[in-house]
Amino acid sequence: MIRTLDDLDAAGTTVGVRVDVNSPLGDDGRLADDARIRAHVDTLSELIERDARVVVLAHQGRPGGDEFSTLESHAERLDELLSGPVSYSDAIFSADAREAVRALDDGEALVLENTRFYSEEYMAFEPSAAAETHMVAKLSSVLDCFVNDAFAAAHRSQPSMVGFSTALPAYAGRVMETELEVLGNIDETATPRVYVLAGAKVVDSIDVARSVLERGLADAVLTAGIVGNTFLLADGVTLGAASASIVNDRSADAVKRAGDLLDDYGHRIYLPRDVAIERGGERVELDLSELPTTEPAMDVGSRTIAAYADVLEDAGTAILNGPAGVFEEELFAYGTKELYTAATRAEYSIVGGGDTAAALRRLGIDDFSHISTGGGACLRMLTGDTLPAVEVLDRY
Ligand code: 3PG
């Protein structure tokens, strides 16, 4: 069983709370999108209002990457959003940082520095070894318990994700609780159940497709984006050099795996009927019979959109992950916009998070039953895998 905030006697206790506020940053290095921060407001404000002393742990970016930064602007945003005062420490577990934790009063919050500034945080550990890392051991000495609300990082077995939950009494936060409830009970949602697998995560999407088809969860799998192009190649369609290279860059054996899936479950897998390319600065749609072309396929075409929209509107449950095309360019946002809008008319709709959620915010579509905060974590759950950070919580 997983304990939740309902099981926690919060008043006067010092609670470490792992959140996932890994966010896009602007050119000035400050937050460009606060959606992931807002997602955790319920958990953090609830703890503050229940008089806990809240110590926030989170990562931002990856070492060496453009978005690897401090959490200073995240802390400032939390101070604006939360119901109690929020301070910031530019260290994670130094003597000063631990002193700042000890100095907290009931109903106050402290954001510690980016956990990935500590080198071991970017490594995978068994839970018991994670509990003995410097960061977890030092900080656990000033914490009474731990709340994991970082569903979006729950597929990582990094020290802050599995170590604190092993070293301390551990609870799921409200985001984690909701995600597990929705994504863990897909088999109970209304049928027909339709999966839209799109975007660029080709291998992950093929894994999801195989898993949900094998487990009898999917009545239909609609493919689009680079995932769709991969299935078209597997079906013998010659897309043209440019599109084919997009697919091949991502994974050498993806086409073969897509082909195997078509052999096994082809009757339940839908392939694009047409594609949109850019020619002379215009959107031009080509039927499959007009391929190959030298221009890359940037979106699905209107015939695909109409066919997929029919299936989605009649769905009991629509589960979508990834954009149907290069939605960042106005000419090619059409497929993504239309398919996701059609999915809002299904009885129940679930959208995979990460880049997809950001795309939908940009397109102004948000009328879904559930938008996951997780990208990779959501895909992993959809394949039926257990997530390491959830496994360690599930021990009561
Ligand atoms: C995400 O954005 O998917 C999570 O924050 C995990 O980040 P990571 O892929 O860098 O571990």
CSV table of C-alpha atoms and ligand atoms in Angstrom, one decimal:
chain,number,residue,atom,x,y,z
A,1,MET,CA,0.0,0.0,0.0
A,2,ILE,CA,1.1,3.5,-0.7
A,3,ARG,CA,0.6,6.1,2.1
A,4,THR,CA,-0.7,9.5,1.1
A,5,LEU,CA,-0.9,12.9,2.8
A,6,ASP,CA,-4.1,11.7,4.4
A,7,ASP,CA,-1.9,9.3,6.5
A,8,LEU,CA,0.6,12.0,7.5
A,9,ASP,CA,0.4,13.8,10.8
A,10,ALA,CA,2.0,17.0,9.3
A,11,ALA,CA,1.9,19.6,12.0
A,12,GLY,CA,5.3,20.6,13.4
A,13,THR,CA,7.2,17.9,11.3
A,14,THR,CA,10.0,18.7,8.9
A,15,VAL,CA,8.9,17.2,5.6
A,16,GLY,CA,11.2,16.7,2.5
A,17,VAL,CA,9.1,17.0,-0.6
A,18,ARG,CA,10.5,15.9,-4.0
A,19,VAL,CA,8.7,17.8,-6.8
A,20,ASP,CA,9.3,17.9,-10.5
A,21,VAL,CA,9.6,21.5,-11.6
A,22,ASN,CA,11.9,20.8,-14.5
A,23,SER,CA,10.8,23.5,-16.8
A,24,PRO,CA,11.6,25.3,-20.1
A,25,LEU,CA,13.9,28.3,-19.4
A,26,GLY,CA,14.0,31.6,-21.4
A,27,ASP,CA,17.2,33.2,-22.9
A,28,ASP,CA,17.7,35.0,-19.6
A,29,GLY,CA,17.9,31.6,-17.8
A,30,ARG,CA,14.7,32.2,-15.9
A,31,LEU,CA,11.5,30.2,-16.0
A,32,ALA,CA,9.6,30.4,-19.3
A,33,ASP,CA,6.7,28.2,-18.3
A,34,ASP,CA,5.5,27.6,-14.7
A,35,ALA,CA,2.9,24.8,-15.4
A,36,ARG,CA,5.0,22.2,-13.6
A,37,ILE,CA,5.4,24.5,-10.6
A,38,ARG,CA,1.7,25.2,-10.5
A,39,ALA,CA,1.0,21.4,-10.6
A,40,HIS,CA,2.6,21.0,-7.1
A,41,VAL,CA,0.8,24.0,-5.4
A,42,ASP,CA,-1.9,21.8,-3.9
A,43,THR,CA,0.6,19.4,-2.3
A,44,LEU,CA,2.9,22.1,-1.0
A,45,SER,CA,0.1,24.5,0.2
A,46,GLU,CA,-1.7,21.7,1.9
A,47,LEU,CA,1.4,20.9,3.9
A,48,ILE,CA,2.0,24.5,4.7
A,49,GLU,CA,-1.6,25.0,5.8
A,50,ARG,CA,-1.3,21.9,8.0
A,51,ASP,CA,1.7,23.6,9.7
A,52,ALA,CA,4.5,21.3,8.4
A,53,ARG,CA,8.0,22.7,7.8
A,54,VAL,CA,8.4,22.1,4.1
A,55,VAL,CA,11.8,21.4,2.4
A,56,VAL,CA,11.5,21.3,-1.4
A,57,LEU,CA,13.8,19.1,-3.4
A,58,ALA,CA,13.9,19.2,-7.2
A,59,HIS,CA,16.1,19.0,-10.3
A,60,GLN,CA,16.3,21.3,-13.3
A,61,GLY,CA,17.9,20.2,-16.6
A,62,ARG,CA,20.7,17.7,-17.1
A,63,PRO,CA,24.4,18.3,-16.3
A,64,GLY,CA,26.0,20.0,-19.3
A,65,GLY,CA,22.7,20.8,-20.9
A,66,ASP,CA,21.3,24.3,-21.8
A,67,GLU,CA,18.6,24.1,-19.1
A,68,PHE,CA,20.8,23.0,-16.3
A,69,SER,CA,20.4,25.9,-13.8
A,70,THR,CA,19.8,26.9,-10.2
A,71,LEU,CA,16.3,26.8,-8.7
A,72,GLU,CA,16.4,30.5,-7.6
A,73,SER,CA,13.7,31.6,-10.0
A,74,HIS,CA,11.6,28.5,-9.3
A,75,ALA,CA,11.7,29.4,-5.6
A,76,GLU,CA,10.6,33.0,-6.3
A,77,ARG,CA,7.7,31.7,-8.3
A,78,LEU,CA,6.7,29.3,-5.5
A,79,ASP,CA,6.9,32.2,-3.1
A,80,GLU,CA,4.2,34.0,-5.2
A,81,LEU,CA,2.0,30.9,-5.5
A,82,LEU,CA,2.1,29.2,-2.1
A,83,SER,CA,0.1,30.1,0.9
A,84,GLY,CA,3.2,30.5,3.1
A,85,PRO,CA,6.7,32.2,2.9
A,86,VAL,CA,9.2,30.4,0.7
A,87,SER,CA,13.0,30.9,1.0
A,88,TYR,CA,15.8,29.5,-1.1
A,89,SER,CA,19.1,27.9,-0.3
A,90,ASP,CA,21.9,27.9,-2.9
A,91,ALA,CA,23.2,24.6,-1.4
A,92,ILE,CA,21.6,21.2,-1.2
A,93,PHE,CA,23.0,19.5,2.0
A,94,SER,CA,25.9,21.7,3.3
A,95,ALA,CA,26.0,22.7,6.9
A,96,ASP,CA,24.4,26.0,5.9
A,97,ALA,CA,21.6,24.3,4.1
A,98,ARG,CA,20.9,21.9,7.0
A,99,GLU,CA,21.0,24.9,9.4
A,100,ALA,CA,18.4,26.6,7.1
A,101,VAL,CA,16.2,23.5,7.4
A,102,ARG,CA,16.5,23.5,11.2
A,103,ALA,CA,15.6,27.2,11.3
A,104,LEU,CA,12.2,26.7,9.5
A,105,ASP,CA,9.1,27.5,11.5
A,106,ASP,CA,5.8,25.7,11.1
A,107,GLY,CA,4.1,26.7,7.9
A,108,GLU,CA,7.3,27.8,6.1
A,109,ALA,CA,9.0,26.4,3.1
A,110,LEU,CA,12.6,26.3,1.9
A,111,VAL,CA,13.7,25.4,-1.7
A,112,LEU,CA,17.1,23.6,-1.8
A,113,GLU,CA,19.4,23.9,-4.8
A,114,ASN,CA,19.0,21.8,-7.9
A,115,THR,CA,19.6,18.2,-6.7
A,116,ARG,CA,21.6,17.4,-9.9
A,117,PHE,CA,24.3,19.9,-8.8
A,118,TYR,CA,25.3,16.8,-6.7
A,119,SER,CA,27.0,14.4,-9.0
A,120,GLU,CA,25.5,11.2,-7.7
A,121,GLU,CA,22.0,12.5,-8.3
A,122,TYR,CA,22.5,11.8,-12.0
A,123,MET,CA,23.2,8.1,-11.5
A,124,ALA,CA,20.9,5.1,-11.0
A,125,PHE,CA,20.9,3.3,-7.7
A,126,GLU,CA,19.3,0.5,-5.9
A,127,PRO,CA,17.1,2.1,-3.2
A,128,SER,CA,19.2,0.9,-0.2
A,129,ALA,CA,22.4,2.3,-1.9
A,130,ALA,CA,20.6,5.5,-2.7
A,131,ALA,CA,19.7,5.9,0.9
A,132,GLU,CA,23.4,5.9,1.8
A,133,THR,CA,24.5,8.6,-0.7
A,134,HIS,CA,25.9,11.8,0.9
A,135,MET,CA,22.9,13.9,0.0
A,136,VAL,CA,20.3,11.5,1.3
A,137,ALA,CA,22.2,10.6,4.5
A,138,LYS,CA,23.0,14.2,5.4
A,139,LEU,CA,19.6,15.6,4.7
A,140,SER,CA,17.7,12.7,6.3
A,141,SER,CA,19.3,13.7,9.6
A,142,VAL,CA,17.3,16.9,9.5
A,143,LEU,CA,14.0,15.6,8.0
A,144,ASP,CA,11.2,13.7,9.8
A,145,CYS,CA,9.6,12.2,6.7
A,146,PHE,CA,9.5,12.4,3.0
A,147,VAL,CA,6.8,13.1,0.4
A,148,ASN,CA,7.4,12.2,-3.2
A,149,ASP,CA,5.2,14.2,-5.5
A,150,ALA,CA,7.6,14.1,-8.5
A,151,PHE,CA,5.6,11.7,-10.7
A,152,ALA,CA,7.3,13.1,-13.8
A,153,ALA,CA,10.7,11.7,-12.6
A,154,ALA,CA,9.4,8.5,-11.1
A,155,HIS,CA,11.0,6.4,-13.8
A,156,ARG,CA,14.4,7.5,-12.5
A,157,SER,CA,16.1,5.5,-9.7
A,158,GLN,CA,18.2,8.5,-8.6
A,159,PRO,CA,19.0,9.2,-5.0
A,160,SER,CA,16.4,11.8,-4.3
A,161,MET,CA,13.8,9.7,-6.0
A,162,VAL,CA,14.4,6.4,-4.2
A,163,GLY,CA,16.8,7.1,-1.4
A,164,PHE,CA,14.7,9.4,0.9
A,165,SER,CA,11.7,7.1,0.5
A,166,THR,CA,13.9,4.2,1.8
A,167,ALA,CA,15.6,6.2,4.6
A,168,LEU,CA,12.5,7.9,6.0
A,169,PRO,CA,8.7,7.3,6.4
A,170,ALA,CA,7.4,8.1,2.9
A,171,TYR,CA,4.2,9.3,1.4
A,172,ALA,CA,2.9,10.1,-2.1
A,173,GLY,CA,2.0,13.7,-2.7
A,174,ARG,CA,-1.3,14.8,-4.4
A,175,VAL,CA,0.2,14.9,-7.9
A,176,MET,CA,1.7,11.4,-7.5
A,177,GLU,CA,-1.5,10.1,-6.0
A,178,THR,CA,-3.7,11.4,-8.9
A,179,GLU,CA,-1.3,10.2,-11.6
A,180,LEU,CA,-1.1,6.7,-10.1
A,181,GLU,CA,-4.9,6.6,-9.7
A,182,VAL,CA,-5.6,7.6,-13.4
A,183,LEU,CA,-2.7,5.9,-15.2
A,184,GLY,CA,-2.8,2.9,-13.0
A,185,ASN,CA,-6.4,2.2,-13.7
A,186,ILE,CA,-6.7,2.6,-17.4
A,187,ASP,CA,-8.1,-0.9,-17.7
A,188,GLU,CA,-11.2,0.3,-15.9
A,189,THR,CA,-12.0,3.3,-18.2
A,190,ALA,CA,-14.8,3.3,-20.7
A,191,THR,CA,-14.4,1.5,-24.1
A,192,PRO,CA,-13.7,1.6,-27.0
A,193,ARG,CA,-10.2,2.7,-25.8
A,194,VAL,CA,-8.2,4.5,-28.4
A,195,TYR,CA,-4.5,5.3,-28.2
A,196,VAL,CA,-2.9,8.0,-30.3
A,197,LEU,CA,0.8,7.5,-30.5
A,198,ALA,CA,2.6,10.4,-32.2
A,199,GLY,CA,5.6,12.6,-31.8
A,200,ALA,CA,9.3,11.6,-32.0
A,201,LYS,CA,9.6,9.0,-29.2
A,202,VAL,CA,9.4,6.2,-31.7
A,203,VAL,CA,10.8,3.3,-29.7
A,204,ASP,CA,8.9,4.2,-26.5
A,205,SER,CA,5.7,4.5,-28.5
A,206,ILE,CA,6.2,1.1,-30.2
A,207,ASP,CA,6.7,-0.4,-26.8
A,208,VAL,CA,3.5,1.2,-25.5
A,209,ALA,CA,1.6,0.0,-28.6
A,210,ARG,CA,2.8,-3.6,-28.2
A,211,SER,CA,2.0,-3.6,-24.5
A,212,VAL,CA,-1.5,-2.2,-24.8
A,213,LEU,CA,-2.4,-4.4,-27.7
A,214,GLU,CA,-1.0,-7.5,-26.1
A,215,ARG,CA,-2.8,-6.7,-22.8
A,216,GLY,CA,-6.1,-6.1,-24.7
A,217,LEU,CA,-6.2,-2.5,-23.5
A,218,ALA,CA,-6.3,-0.9,-26.9
A,219,ASP,CA,-9.2,-1.2,-29.3
A,220,ALA,CA,-7.4,1.0,-31.7
A,221,VAL,CA,-3.9,2.6,-32.0
A,222,LEU,CA,-3.7,5.7,-34.2
A,223,THR,CA,-0.2,6.6,-35.3
A,224,ALA,CA,1.0,10.0,-36.4
A,225,GLY,CA,4.1,12.2,-36.3
A,226,ILE,CA,7.4,10.4,-36.7
A,227,VAL,CA,5.8,7.4,-35.1
A,228,GLY,CA,3.3,7.4,-38.0
A,229,ASN,CA,6.1,7.8,-40.5
A,230,THR,CA,7.9,4.7,-39.0
A,231,PHE,CA,4.7,2.6,-39.4
A,232,LEU,CA,4.3,3.8,-43.0
A,233,LEU,CA,7.8,2.7,-43.8
A,234,ALA,CA,7.2,-0.6,-42.1
A,235,ASP,CA,4.1,-1.0,-44.3
A,236,GLY,CA,6.2,-0.5,-47.4
A,237,VAL,CA,5.4,3.1,-48.2
A,238,THR,CA,8.4,4.9,-49.6
A,239,LEU,CA,8.2,8.3,-48.0
A,240,GLY,CA,11.2,9.8,-49.7
A,241,ALA,CA,14.8,10.4,-48.6
A,242,ALA,CA,14.1,13.2,-46.2
A,243,SER,CA,11.3,11.6,-44.2
A,244,ALA,CA,13.0,8.3,-44.1
A,245,SER,CA,16.2,9.8,-42.6
A,246,ILE,CA,14.2,11.3,-39.8
A,247,VAL,CA,13.0,7.9,-38.9
A,248,ASN,CA,16.3,6.2,-39.3
A,249,ASP,CA,18.1,8.8,-37.2
A,250,ARG,CA,15.9,7.8,-34.2
A,251,SER,CA,16.3,4.1,-34.3
A,252,ALA,CA,17.7,1.6,-36.7
A,253,ASP,CA,15.4,-1.3,-35.7
A,254,ALA,CA,12.2,0.8,-35.1
A,255,VAL,CA,10.9,0.1,-38.6
A,256,LYS,CA,11.4,-3.7,-38.1
A,257,ARG,CA,9.6,-3.6,-34.7
A,258,ALA,CA,6.8,-1.5,-36.2
A,259,GLY,CA,6.5,-4.1,-38.9
A,260,ASP,CA,6.3,-7.0,-36.4
A,261,LEU,CA,3.5,-5.2,-34.6
A,262,LEU,CA,1.6,-4.7,-37.9
A,263,ASP,CA,1.9,-8.4,-38.6
A,264,ASP,CA,0.5,-9.2,-35.2
A,265,TYR,CA,-2.1,-6.5,-34.7
A,266,GLY,CA,-2.4,-4.7,-38.0
A,267,HIS,CA,-6.2,-4.7,-37.9
A,268,ARG,CA,-6.1,-2.5,-34.8
A,269,ILE,CA,-3.3,-0.1,-35.9
A,270,TYR,CA,-4.2,3.0,-38.0
A,271,LEU,CA,-1.7,4.5,-40.4
A,272,PRO,CA,-1.7,8.0,-41.9
A,273,ARG,CA,-3.4,8.2,-45.2
A,274,ASP,CA,-1.7,11.4,-46.3
A,275,VAL,CA,1.1,13.8,-45.2
A,276,ALA,CA,1.7,17.5,-45.3
A,277,ILE,CA,4.9,19.0,-46.6
A,278,GLU,CA,6.2,22.5,-47.2
A,279,ARG,CA,6.6,23.6,-50.8
A,280,GLY,CA,7.2,27.2,-51.8
A,281,GLY,CA,6.4,28.4,-48.3
A,282,GLU,CA,2.9,26.7,-48.4
A,283,ARG,CA,1.4,23.7,-46.7
A,284,VAL,CA,0.9,21.0,-49.5
A,285,GLU,CA,-0.9,17.8,-48.7
A,286,LEU,CA,0.1,14.6,-50.5
A,287,ASP,CA,-1.7,11.3,-50.7
A,288,LEU,CA,0.4,8.2,-50.1
A,289,SER,CA,0.1,7.4,-53.8
A,290,GLU,CA,1.9,10.7,-54.5
A,291,LEU,CA,5.0,9.7,-52.5
A,292,PRO,CA,8.0,9.5,-52.4
A,293,THR,CA,8.9,13.1,-52.0
A,294,THR,CA,12.1,14.9,-51.2
A,295,GLU,CA,10.5,17.2,-48.6
A,296,PRO,CA,10.0,15.9,-45.0
A,297,ALA,CA,6.5,15.0,-43.9
A,298,MET,CA,5.8,17.8,-41.3
A,299,ASP,CA,2.2,16.9,-40.4
A,300,VAL,CA,-0.6,14.4,-41.1
A,301,GLY,CA,-2.9,15.5,-43.9
A,302,SER,CA,-6.7,16.3,-43.8
A,303,ARG,CA,-7.8,12.8,-44.9
A,304,THR,CA,-5.9,11.3,-41.9
A,305,ILE,CA,-7.2,13.9,-39.6
A,306,ALA,CA,-10.9,13.2,-40.7
A,307,ALA,CA,-10.5,9.5,-40.3
A,308,TYR,CA,-8.8,9.7,-36.9
A,309,ALA,CA,-11.2,12.3,-35.6
A,310,ASP,CA,-14.1,10.0,-36.3
A,311,VAL,CA,-12.5,7.2,-34.2
A,312,LEU,CA,-11.6,9.6,-31.4
A,313,GLU,CA,-15.0,11.3,-31.1
A,314,ASP,CA,-16.7,7.8,-30.6
A,315,ALA,CA,-14.1,6.7,-28.1
A,316,GLY,CA,-15.0,5.8,-24.5
A,317,THR,CA,-11.4,6.7,-23.6
A,318,ALA,CA,-8.8,8.5,-25.7
A,319,ILE,CA,-5.2,8.3,-24.6
A,320,LEU,CA,-2.8,10.6,-26.5
A,321,ASN,CA,0.9,11.1,-26.4
A,322,GLY,CA,3.1,13.3,-28.7
A,323,PRO,CA,2.2,15.9,-31.4
A,324,ALA,CA,1.0,14.8,-34.8
A,325,GLY,CA,3.4,17.1,-36.6
A,326,VAL,CA,5.8,20.1,-36.2
A,327,PHE,CA,3.3,22.0,-34.2
A,328,GLU,CA,5.8,24.8,-33.5
A,329,GLU,CA,5.3,26.0,-37.1
A,330,GLU,CA,1.8,27.4,-37.7
A,331,LEU,CA,1.4,25.6,-41.1
A,332,PHE,CA,1.9,22.3,-39.4
A,333,ALA,CA,0.1,22.7,-36.1
A,334,TYR,CA,-3.2,21.7,-37.8
A,335,GLY,CA,-3.0,18.0,-37.3
A,336,THR,CA,-2.1,18.3,-33.6
A,337,LYS,CA,-4.8,20.9,-33.0
A,338,GLU,CA,-7.5,18.9,-34.8
A,339,LEU,CA,-6.7,15.5,-33.3
A,340,TYR,CA,-6.4,16.7,-29.7
A,341,THR,CA,-9.6,18.8,-30.1
A,342,ALA,CA,-11.4,15.7,-31.4
A,343,ALA,CA,-10.1,13.8,-28.3
A,344,THR,CA,-11.7,16.3,-26.0
A,345,ARG,CA,-15.1,15.0,-27.3
A,346,ALA,CA,-14.3,11.4,-26.2
A,347,GLU,CA,-16.1,10.4,-23.0
A,348,TYR,CA,-12.8,10.3,-21.1
A,349,SER,CA,-9.5,11.7,-22.3
A,350,ILE,CA,-5.9,11.3,-21.0
A,351,VAL,CA,-3.0,13.2,-22.4
A,352,GLY,CA,0.7,12.2,-21.8
A,353,GLY,CA,2.7,15.1,-20.4
A,354,GLY,CA,6.1,16.7,-21.0
A,355,ASP,CA,6.3,18.2,-24.5
A,356,THR,CA,2.8,17.2,-25.4
A,357,ALA,CA,1.3,19.2,-22.5
A,358,ALA,CA,3.4,22.2,-23.4
A,359,ALA,CA,2.3,22.0,-27.0
A,360,LEU,CA,-1.4,21.9,-25.9
A,361,ARG,CA,-0.9,25.0,-23.7
A,362,ARG,CA,0.5,26.8,-26.7
A,363,LEU,CA,-2.4,25.7,-28.9
A,364,GLY,CA,-4.9,26.7,-26.1
A,365,ILE,CA,-6.5,23.2,-25.9
A,366,ASP,CA,-6.9,22.0,-22.3
A,367,ASP,CA,-10.3,20.4,-22.0
A,368,PHE,CA,-9.1,16.9,-21.1
A,369,SER,CA,-10.1,14.6,-18.2
A,370,HIS,CA,-6.4,14.3,-17.2
A,371,ILE,CA,-3.2,15.9,-18.5
A,372,SER,CA,-0.3,14.0,-17.0
A,373,THR,CA,2.7,15.9,-15.6
A,374,GLY,CA,5.0,13.1,-16.8
A,375,GLY,CA,6.5,12.6,-20.3
A,376,GLY,CA,8.8,9.6,-20.0
A,377,ALA,CA,7.2,8.4,-16.7
A,378,CYS,CA,3.8,8.5,-18.3
A,379,LEU,CA,4.9,6.4,-21.3
A,380,ARG,CA,6.6,3.9,-18.9
A,381,MET,CA,3.4,3.5,-17.0
A,382,LEU,CA,1.4,3.1,-20.2
A,383,THR,CA,3.6,0.1,-21.1
A,384,GLY,CA,2.6,-1.5,-17.8
A,385,ASP,CA,6.0,-1.1,-16.2
A,386,THR,CA,6.4,-0.3,-12.6
A,387,LEU,CA,8.3,2.9,-11.8
A,388,PRO,CA,11.2,2.6,-9.3
A,389,ALA,CA,10.1,5.7,-7.3
A,390,VAL,CA,6.6,4.2,-7.0
A,391,GLU,CA,7.9,0.8,-6.0
A,392,VAL,CA,9.7,2.1,-2.9
A,393,LEU,CA,6.6,4.1,-1.8
A,394,ASP,CA,4.5,0.9,-2.1
A,395,ARG,CA,5.8,-0.8,1.1
A,396,TYR,CA,3.3,-0.2,3.8
B,1,3PG,C1,11.1,15.1,-17.4
B,1,3PG,O1,11.1,16.3,-17.8
B,1,3PG,O2,10.7,14.2,-18.1
B,1,3PG,C2,11.5,14.8,-16.0
B,1,3PG,O3,11.8,16.0,-15.3
B,1,3PG,C3,12.7,13.9,-15.9
B,1,3PG,O4,13.8,14.5,-16.5
B,1,3PG,P1,15.0,13.7,-17.1
B,1,3PG,O5,14.5,13.0,-18.3
B,1,3PG,O6,16.1,14.7,-17.3
B,1,3PG,O7,15.4,12.7,-16.0
